[in-house]
JSON list of C-alpha atoms in Angstrom, two decimals:
[
{"chain": "A", "resi": 1, "resn": "VAL", "atom": "CA", "xyz": [35.41, -8.76, 7.41]},
{"chain": "A", "resi": 2, "resn": "TYR", "atom": "CA", "xyz": [36.09, -10.16, 3.94]},
{"chain": "A", "resi": 3, "resn": "TYR", "atom": "CA", "xyz": [35.34, -8.49, 0.59]},
{"chain": "A", "resi": 4, "resn": "PRO", "atom": "CA", "xyz": [35.38, -11.13, -2.19]},
{"chain": "A", "resi": 5, "resn": "THR", "atom": "CA", "xyz": [34.24, -8.43, -4.65]},
{"chain": "A", "resi": 6, "resn": "LYS", "atom": "CA", "xyz": [33.69, -4.69, -4.38]},
{"chain": "A", "resi": 7, "resn": "ARG", "atom": "CA", "xyz": [29.93, -5.24, -3.86]},
{"chain": "A", "resi": 8, "resn": "ILE", "atom": "CA", "xyz": [29.99, -8.23, -1.46]},
{"chain": "A", "resi": 9, "resn": "ARG", "atom": "CA", "xyz": [30.90, -8.06, 2.22]},
{"chain": "A", "resi": 10, "resn": "ILE", "atom": "CA", "xyz": [31.10, -11.15, 4.44]},
{"chain": "A", "resi": 11, "resn": "GLU", "atom": "CA", "xyz": [31.41, -10.60, 8.16]},
{"chain": "A", "resi": 12, "resn": "ALA", "atom": "CA", "xyz": [31.99, -13.24, 10.84]},
{"chain": "A", "resi": 13, "resn": "GLY", "atom": "CA", "xyz": [32.81, -13.09, 14.51]},
{"chain": "A", "resi": 14, "resn": "ALA", "atom": "CA", "xyz": [31.34, -13.36, 17.97]},
{"chain": "A", "resi": 15, "resn": "PHE", "atom": "CA", "xyz": [29.11, -11.25, 20.16]},
{"chain": "A", "resi": 16, "resn": "VAL", "atom": "CA", "xyz": [30.08, -11.37, 23.82]},
{"chain": "A", "resi": 17, "resn": "ARG", "atom": "CA", "xyz": [27.99, -9.65, 26.47]},
{"chain": "A", "resi": 18, "resn": "LYS", "atom": "CA", "xyz": [29.19, -9.13, 30.04]},
{"chain": "A", "resi": 19, "resn": "ASP", "atom": "CA", "xyz": [27.19, -6.76, 32.21]},
{"chain": "A", "resi": 20, "resn": "PHE", "atom": "CA", "xyz": [28.87, -4.54, 34.80]},
{"chain": "A", "resi": 21, "resn": "GLY", "atom": "CA", "xyz": [28.52, -5.98, 38.27]},
{"chain": "A", "resi": 22, "resn": "ASN", "atom": "CA", "xyz": [28.03, -9.52, 36.98]},
{"chain": "A", "resi": 23, "resn": "PRO", "atom": "CA", "xyz": [31.09, -11.80, 37.04]},
{"chain": "A", "resi": 24, "resn": "ASP", "atom": "CA", "xyz": [29.59, -14.08, 34.37]},
{"chain": "A", "resi": 25, "resn": "TYR", "atom": "CA", "xyz": [29.13, -13.61, 30.65]},
{"chain": "A", "resi": 26, "resn": "THR", "atom": "CA", "xyz": [25.41, -13.23, 29.99]},
{"chain": "A", "resi": 27, "resn": "GLN", "atom": "CA", "xyz": [25.47, -13.95, 26.25]},
{"chain": "A", "resi": 28, "resn": "ILE", "atom": "CA", "xyz": [27.90, -15.40, 23.73]},
{"chain": "A", "resi": 29, "resn": "ALA", "atom": "CA", "xyz": [26.67, -15.81, 20.15]},
{"chain": "A", "resi": 30, "resn": "PRO", "atom": "CA", "xyz": [28.22, -16.22, 16.69]},
{"chain": "A", "resi": 31, "resn": "ILE", "atom": "CA", "xyz": [27.87, -13.38, 14.21]},
{"chain": "A", "resi": 32, "resn": "PHE", "atom": "CA", "xyz": [27.67, -13.94, 10.47]},
{"chain": "A", "resi": 33, "resn": "SER", "atom": "CA", "xyz": [26.33, -11.71, 7.71]},
{"chain": "A", "resi": 34, "resn": "PHE", "atom": "CA", "xyz": [26.43, -11.55, 3.95]},
{"chain": "A", "resi": 35, "resn": "ARG", "atom": "CA", "xyz": [25.83, -8.11, 2.41]},
{"chain": "A", "resi": 36, "resn": "TYR", "atom": "CA", "xyz": [25.42, -7.17, -1.23]},
{"chain": "A", "resi": 37, "resn": "GLN", "atom": "CA", "xyz": [25.79, -3.43, -1.89]},
{"chain": "A", "resi": 38, "resn": "LYS", "atom": "CA", "xyz": [25.21, -1.68, -5.19]},
{"chain": "A", "resi": 39, "resn": "ASP", "atom": "CA", "xyz": [25.12, 2.10, -5.26]},
{"chain": "A", "resi": 40, "resn": "SER", "atom": "CA", "xyz": [22.61, 3.15, -2.60]},
{"chain": "A", "resi": 41, "resn": "THR", "atom": "CA", "xyz": [20.93, -0.26, -2.15]},
{"chain": "A", "resi": 42, "resn": "SER", "atom": "CA", "xyz": [22.02, -3.07, 0.16]},
{"chain": "A", "resi": 43, "resn": "ILE", "atom": "CA", "xyz": [20.68, -6.53, 0.90]},
{"chain": "A", "resi": 44, "resn": "THR", "atom": "CA", "xyz": [21.81, -8.27, 4.09]},
{"chain": "A", "resi": 45, "resn": "VAL", "atom": "CA", "xyz": [21.28, -11.89, 5.12]},
{"chain": "A", "resi": 46, "resn": "GLY", "atom": "CA", "xyz": [22.37, -13.02, 8.58]},
{"chain": "A", "resi": 47, "resn": "ASN", "atom": "CA", "xyz": [23.04, -10.49, 11.34]},
{"chain": "A", "resi": 48, "resn": "LEU", "atom": "CA", "xyz": [21.23, -7.27, 10.49]},
{"chain": "A", "resi": 49, "resn": "GLU", "atom": "CA", "xyz": [22.05, -3.61, 10.96]},
{"chain": "A", "resi": 50, "resn": "GLY", "atom": "CA", "xyz": [19.37, -3.51, 13.60]},
{"chain": "A", "resi": 51, "resn": "ASN", "atom": "CA", "xyz": [18.25, -1.96, 16.86]},
{"chain": "A", "resi": 52, "resn": "VAL", "atom": "CA", "xyz": [18.57, 1.81, 16.84]},
{"chain": "A", "resi": 53, "resn": "GLN", "atom": "CA", "xyz": [19.90, 1.63, 13.26]},
{"chain": "A", "resi": 54, "resn": "HIS", "atom": "CA", "xyz": [16.27, 1.14, 12.15]},
{"chain": "A", "resi": 55, "resn": "GLN", "atom": "CA", "xyz": [15.61, 4.72, 13.37]},
{"chain": "A", "resi": 56, "resn": "LEU", "atom": "CA", "xyz": [12.14, 3.88, 14.68]},
{"chain": "A", "resi": 57, "resn": "ILE", "atom": "CA", "xyz": [10.29, 6.21, 17.01]},
{"chain": "A", "resi": 58, "resn": "GLU", "atom": "CA", "xyz": [10.31, 5.08, 20.64]},
{"chain": "A", "resi": 59, "resn": "PRO", "atom": "CA", "xyz": [6.65, 3.94, 20.82]},
{"chain": "A", "resi": 60, "resn": "LEU", "atom": "CA", "xyz": [7.52, 1.36, 18.12]},
{"chain": "A", "resi": 61, "resn": "TYR", "atom": "CA", "xyz": [10.95, 0.45, 19.45]},
{"chain": "A", "resi": 62, "resn": "ALA", "atom": "CA", "xyz": [12.01, 0.80, 23.07]},
{"chain": "A", "resi": 63, "resn": "PHE", "atom": "CA", "xyz": [15.66, 1.79, 22.98]},
{"chain": "A", "resi": 64, "resn": "GLU", "atom": "CA", "xyz": [16.40, -0.33, 26.05]},
{"chain": "A", "resi": 65, "resn": "ARG", "atom": "CA", "xyz": [16.12, -3.33, 23.71]},
{"chain": "A", "resi": 66, "resn": "LEU", "atom": "CA", "xyz": [19.60, -2.39, 22.54]},
{"chain": "A", "resi": 67, "resn": "LEU", "atom": "CA", "xyz": [20.82, -3.81, 25.84]},
{"chain": "A", "resi": 68, "resn": "THR", "atom": "CA", "xyz": [18.54, -6.83, 26.08]},
{"chain": "A", "resi": 69, "resn": "ASN", "atom": "CA", "xyz": [18.00, -7.90, 22.44]},
{"chain": "A", "resi": 70, "resn": "HIS", "atom": "CA", "xyz": [21.18, -6.73, 20.76]},
{"chain": "A", "resi": 71, "resn": "LEU", "atom": "CA", "xyz": [21.35, -9.19, 17.86]},
{"chain": "A", "resi": 72, "resn": "GLU", "atom": "CA", "xyz": [18.89, -9.36, 14.96]},
{"chain": "A", "resi": 73, "resn": "ASN", "atom": "CA", "xyz": [19.07, -12.23, 12.46]},
{"chain": "A", "resi": 74, "resn": "GLY", "atom": "CA", "xyz": [17.25, -12.52, 9.17]},
{"chain": "A", "resi": 75, "resn": "PHE", "atom": "CA", "xyz": [16.91, -10.46, 6.01]},
{"chain": "A", "resi": 76, "resn": "GLN", "atom": "CA", "xyz": [17.24, -6.70, 5.45]},
{"chain": "A", "resi": 77, "resn": "PHE", "atom": "CA", "xyz": [16.76, -4.41, 2.46]},
{"chain": "A", "resi": 78, "resn": "LYS", "atom": "CA", "xyz": [18.04, -0.83, 2.66]},
{"chain": "A", "resi": 79, "resn": "HIS", "atom": "CA", "xyz": [17.83, 1.90, 0.05]},
{"chain": "A", "resi": 80, "resn": "GLN", "atom": "CA", "xyz": [18.82, 5.55, 0.39]},
{"chain": "A", "resi": 81, "resn": "LYS", "atom": "CA", "xyz": [18.70, 8.14, -2.34]},
{"chain": "A", "resi": 82, "resn": "ARG", "atom": "CA", "xyz": [17.67, 11.74, -2.54]},
{"chain": "A", "resi": 83, "resn": "ARG", "atom": "CA", "xyz": [14.08, 10.74, -3.30]},
{"chain": "A", "resi": 84, "resn": "ILE", "atom": "CA", "xyz": [13.59, 7.97, -0.71]},
{"chain": "A", "resi": 85, "resn": "ARG", "atom": "CA", "xyz": [15.07, 6.32, 2.38]},
{"chain": "A", "resi": 86, "resn": "LEU", "atom": "CA", "xyz": [13.89, 2.79, 3.11]},
{"chain": "A", "resi": 87, "resn": "ASP", "atom": "CA", "xyz": [14.78, 0.14, 5.69]},
{"chain": "A", "resi": 88, "resn": "ALA", "atom": "CA", "xyz": [12.77, -3.10, 5.57]},
{"chain": "A", "resi": 89, "resn": "TRP", "atom": "CA", "xyz": [13.66, -6.20, 7.59]},
{"chain": "A", "resi": 90, "resn": "VAL", "atom": "CA", "xyz": [12.58, -9.57, 8.94]},
{"chain": "A", "resi": 91, "resn": "ASP", "atom": "CA", "xyz": [14.17, -10.65, 12.22]},
{"chain": "A", "resi": 92, "resn": "TRP", "atom": "CA", "xyz": [13.66, -14.36, 12.91]},
{"chain": "A", "resi": 93, "resn": "GLN", "atom": "CA", "xyz": [14.09, -14.36, 16.68]},
{"chain": "A", "resi": 94, "resn": "GLN", "atom": "CA", "xyz": [13.19, -17.97, 17.45]},
{"chain": "A", "resi": 95, "resn": "ALA", "atom": "CA", "xyz": [12.73, -20.84, 15.00]},
{"chain": "A", "resi": 96, "resn": "THR", "atom": "CA", "xyz": [10.55, -23.86, 15.64]},
{"chain": "A", "resi": 97, "resn": "TYR", "atom": "CA", "xyz": [10.06, -27.29, 14.14]},
{"chain": "A", "resi": 98, "resn": "PRO", "atom": "CA", "xyz": [7.12, -29.74, 13.94]},
{"chain": "A", "resi": 99, "resn": "GLN", "atom": "CA", "xyz": [6.17, -31.22, 17.31]},
{"chain": "A", "resi": 100, "resn": "ALA", "atom": "CA", "xyz": [8.37, -28.71, 19.15]},
{"chain": "A", "resi": 101, "resn": "ALA", "atom": "CA", "xyz": [7.35, -27.39, 22.55]},
{"chain": "A", "resi": 102, "resn": "LYS", "atom": "CA", "xyz": [8.00, -23.75, 21.68]},
{"chain": "A", "resi": 103, "resn": "GLN", "atom": "CA", "xyz": [6.55, -21.21, 19.27]},
{"chain": "A", "resi": 104, "resn": "GLU", "atom": "CA", "xyz": [8.43, -19.25, 16.62]},
{"chain": "A", "resi": 105, "resn": "PHE", "atom": "CA", "xyz": [8.98, -15.51, 17.06]},
{"chain": "A", "resi": 106, "resn": "ILE", "atom": "CA", "xyz": [9.32, -13.26, 14.02]},
{"chain": "A", "resi": 107, "resn": "TRP", "atom": "CA", "xyz": [9.63, -9.47, 14.11]},
{"chain": "A", "resi": 108, "resn": "ALA", "atom": "CA", "xyz": [9.48, -7.45, 10.89]},
{"chain": "A", "resi": 109, "resn": "GLY", "atom": "CA", "xyz": [9.33, -3.79, 10.07]},
{"chain": "A", "resi": 110, "resn": "ILE", "atom": "CA", "xyz": [9.68, -0.95, 7.62]},
{"chain": "A", "resi": 111, "resn": "ASN", "atom": "CA", "xyz": [10.84, 2.63, 8.01]},
{"chain": "A", "resi": 112, "resn": "THR", "atom": "CA", "xyz": [10.65, 4.98, 5.05]},
{"chain": "A", "resi": 113, "resn": "GLU", "atom": "CA", "xyz": [10.91, 8.70, 4.35]},
{"chain": "A", "resi": 114, "resn": "ILE", "atom": "CA", "xyz": [9.86, 10.25, 1.06]},
{"chain": "A", "resi": 115, "resn": "PRO", "atom": "CA", "xyz": [10.44, 13.95, 0.26]},
{"chain": "A", "resi": 116, "resn": "LEU", "atom": "CA", "xyz": [7.31, 15.95, -0.56]},
{"chain": "A", "resi": 117, "resn": "LEU", "atom": "CA", "xyz": [7.22, 18.91, -2.90]},
{"chain": "A", "resi": 118, "resn": "LYS", "atom": "CA", "xyz": [10.51, 20.28, -4.11]},
{"chain": "A", "resi": 119, "resn": "THR", "atom": "CA", "xyz": [12.95, 20.42, -1.25]},
{"chain": "A", "resi": 120, "resn": "THR", "atom": "CA", "xyz": [16.30, 22.14, -0.96]},
{"chain": "A", "resi": 121, "resn": "LYS", "atom": "CA", "xyz": [19.35, 21.22, 1.07]},
{"chain": "A", "resi": 122, "resn": "LYS", "atom": "CA", "xyz": [18.25, 23.70, 3.76]},
{"chain": "A", "resi": 123, "resn": "ASN", "atom": "CA", "xyz": [14.50, 22.94, 3.84]},
{"chain": "A", "resi": 124, "resn": "LYS", "atom": "CA", "xyz": [13.04, 19.45, 3.74]},
{"chain": "A", "resi": 125, "resn": "LEU", "atom": "CA", "xyz": [9.46, 18.22, 4.09]},
{"chain": "A", "resi": 126, "resn": "LEU", "atom": "CA", "xyz": [9.22, 14.45, 4.30]},
{"chain": "A", "resi": 127, "resn": "ALA", "atom": "CA", "xyz": [6.37, 11.96, 4.50]},
{"chain": "A", "resi": 128, "resn": "CYS", "atom": "CA", "xyz": [7.28, 9.30, 7.07]},
{"chain": "A", "resi": 129, "resn": "LEU", "atom": "CA", "xyz": [5.90, 5.80, 7.52]},
{"chain": "A", "resi": 130, "resn": "GLN", "atom": "CA", "xyz": [7.01, 3.30, 10.15]},
{"chain": "A", "resi": 131, "resn": "ALA", "atom": "CA", "xyz": [5.44, -0.08, 10.77]},
{"chain": "A", "resi": 132, "resn": "THR", "atom": "CA", "xyz": [6.36, -3.18, 12.75]},
{"chain": "A", "resi": 133, "resn": "THR", "atom": "CA", "xyz": [4.70, -6.55, 13.13]},
{"chain": "A", "resi": 134, "resn": "PHE", "atom": "CA", "xyz": [5.35, -9.39, 15.54]},
{"chain": "A", "resi": 135, "resn": "HIS", "atom": "CA", "xyz": [4.32, -13.00, 14.94]},
{"chain": "A", "resi": 136, "resn": "ASN", "atom": "CA", "xyz": [4.26, -15.59, 17.69]},
{"chain": "A", "resi": 137, "resn": "GLY", "atom": "CA", "xyz": [3.09, -19.04, 16.63]},
{"chain": "A", "resi": 138, "resn": "GLY", "atom": "CA", "xyz": [3.77, -21.87, 14.23]},
{"chain": "A", "resi": 139, "resn": "GLN", "atom": "CA", "xyz": [2.10, -25.04, 12.95]},
{"chain": "A", "resi": 140, "resn": "ASP", "atom": "CA", "xyz": [1.99, -28.60, 14.28]},
{"chain": "A", "resi": 141, "resn": "LEU", "atom": "CA", "xyz": [3.45, -27.72, 17.69]},
{"chain": "A", "resi": 142, "resn": "ASN", "atom": "CA", "xyz": [3.12, -29.33, 21.11]},
{"chain": "A", "resi": 143, "resn": "VAL", "atom": "CA", "xyz": [2.01, -26.11, 22.83]},
{"chain": "A", "resi": 144, "resn": "ASN", "atom": "CA", "xyz": [-1.44, -25.03, 23.92]},
{"chain": "A", "resi": 145, "resn": "LEU", "atom": "CA", "xyz": [-0.89, -21.38, 23.06]},
{"chain": "A", "resi": 146, "resn": "PRO", "atom": "CA", "xyz": [-2.67, -19.53, 20.26]},
{"chain": "A", "resi": 147, "resn": "ALA", "atom": "CA", "xyz": [-0.79, -17.97, 17.38]},
{"chain": "A", "resi": 148, "resn": "THR", "atom": "CA", "xyz": [-0.73, -14.20, 17.79]},
{"chain": "A", "resi": 149, "resn": "ASN", "atom": "CA", "xyz": [0.11, -11.36, 15.44]},
{"chain": "A", "resi": 150, "resn": "SER", "atom": "CA", "xyz": [0.42, -7.71, 16.36]},
{"chain": "A", "resi": 151, "resn": "PHE", "atom": "CA", "xyz": [0.85, -4.74, 14.03]},
{"chain": "A", "resi": 152, "resn": "GLN", "atom": "CA", "xyz": [1.94, -1.19, 14.86]},
{"chain": "A", "resi": 153, "resn": "LEU", "atom": "CA", "xyz": [1.83, 1.73, 12.43]},
{"chain": "A", "resi": 154, "resn": "ALA", "atom": "CA", "xyz": [3.01, 5.33, 12.64]},
{"chain": "A", "resi": 155, "resn": "GLY", "atom": "CA", "xyz": [2.91, 7.96, 9.94]},
{"chain": "A", "resi": 156, "resn": "GLY", "atom": "CA", "xyz": [3.38, 11.67, 9.69]},
{"chain": "A", "resi": 157, "resn": "LEU", "atom": "CA", "xyz": [5.31, 14.59, 8.31]},
{"chain": "A", "resi": 158, "resn": "LYS", "atom": "CA", "xyz": [8.82, 15.64, 9.15]},
{"chain": "A", "resi": 159, "resn": "TYR", "atom": "CA", "xyz": [10.14, 19.14, 8.49]},
{"chain": "A", "resi": 160, "resn": "THR", "atom": "CA", "xyz": [13.80, 20.03, 8.90]},
{"chain": "A", "resi": 161, "resn": "ARG", "atom": "CA", "xyz": [15.45, 23.37, 8.37]},
{"chain": "A", "resi": 162, "resn": "GLN", "atom": "CA", "xyz": [19.19, 23.77, 8.38]},
{"chain": "A", "resi": 163, "resn": "LYS", "atom": "CA", "xyz": [20.21, 27.10, 9.84]},
{"chain": "A", "resi": 164, "resn": "CYS", "atom": "CA", "xyz": [23.36, 28.83, 8.82]},
{"chain": "A", "resi": 165, "resn": "CYS", "atom": "CA", "xyz": [25.32, 30.08, 11.73]},
{"chain": "A", "resi": 166, "resn": "LEU", "atom": "CA", "xyz": [28.72, 31.56, 12.40]},
{"chain": "A", "resi": 167, "resn": "LEU", "atom": "CA", "xyz": [30.52, 30.26, 15.43]},
{"chain": "A", "resi": 168, "resn": "TYR", "atom": "CA", "xyz": [32.96, 32.51, 17.27]},
{"chain": "A", "resi": 169, "resn": "THR", "atom": "CA", "xyz": [35.28, 31.10, 19.85]},
{"chain": "A", "resi": 170, "resn": "SER", "atom": "CA", "xyz": [37.93, 32.89, 21.82]},
{"chain": "A", "resi": 171, "resn": "ASP", "atom": "CA", "xyz": [40.73, 31.34, 23.73]},
{"chain": "A", "resi": 172, "resn": "ALA", "atom": "CA", "xyz": [40.63, 32.54, 27.34]},
{"chain": "A", "resi": 173, "resn": "ALA", "atom": "CA", "xyz": [44.43, 32.24, 27.55]},
{"chain": "A", "resi": 174, "resn": "ASP", "atom": "CA", "xyz": [44.81, 34.95, 24.87]},
{"chain": "A", "resi": 175, "resn": "GLU", "atom": "CA", "xyz": [42.90, 37.54, 26.92]}
]
C-alpha cells in the first residue's frame, strides 16, 4: 500500500487461492487499485471493495460467491454520511474484443440507505434500495449467443433500535 498524498491510496499485490484438500493453487491473480478518498466519499478504480462488502441481501448476492468469485475489478463509488449511505459499482468480469469467440460479462449494482423522518442515535428508520444488473454480450463477436441483460431490484424499510443494557459478569473463581 502506497499513499502518495493523504487522499490517494495505491494498492498492489497478488491474490492466491488454495483450497483445502487440493494440492494445487486454484487461482493466482494480480491485485491493483487506485482509491481517492475525500471526507466520506471514495472512488476506486481497479480491484473493488466487493463481495459481502456491498452488503446486499442474499437473494441479490449469494454469499458463497465470496469463495468462487472473490475478486471484483472495475469502478466503485462509495459515500457515507449521516443522511445517506451509498455503494455503486461496475464489475467488468470478462472483457471481449471484435471477432472474439467469447462474450463480455459485466455486473453492476447499487446499495443505498436513506434515513426517513428525524432519527436519533437509538432509533433509526431507513429507506433501503438495492439493485443489480448483469450484462452478457458484446458487438461484432464470433459467437452465436444472444446478448442478455438481467435486472434485480429490492426495496424496503429498515428499523433499528439500540437498546441500553447493563452487563454483569462474575468470576467463578471469586465465589
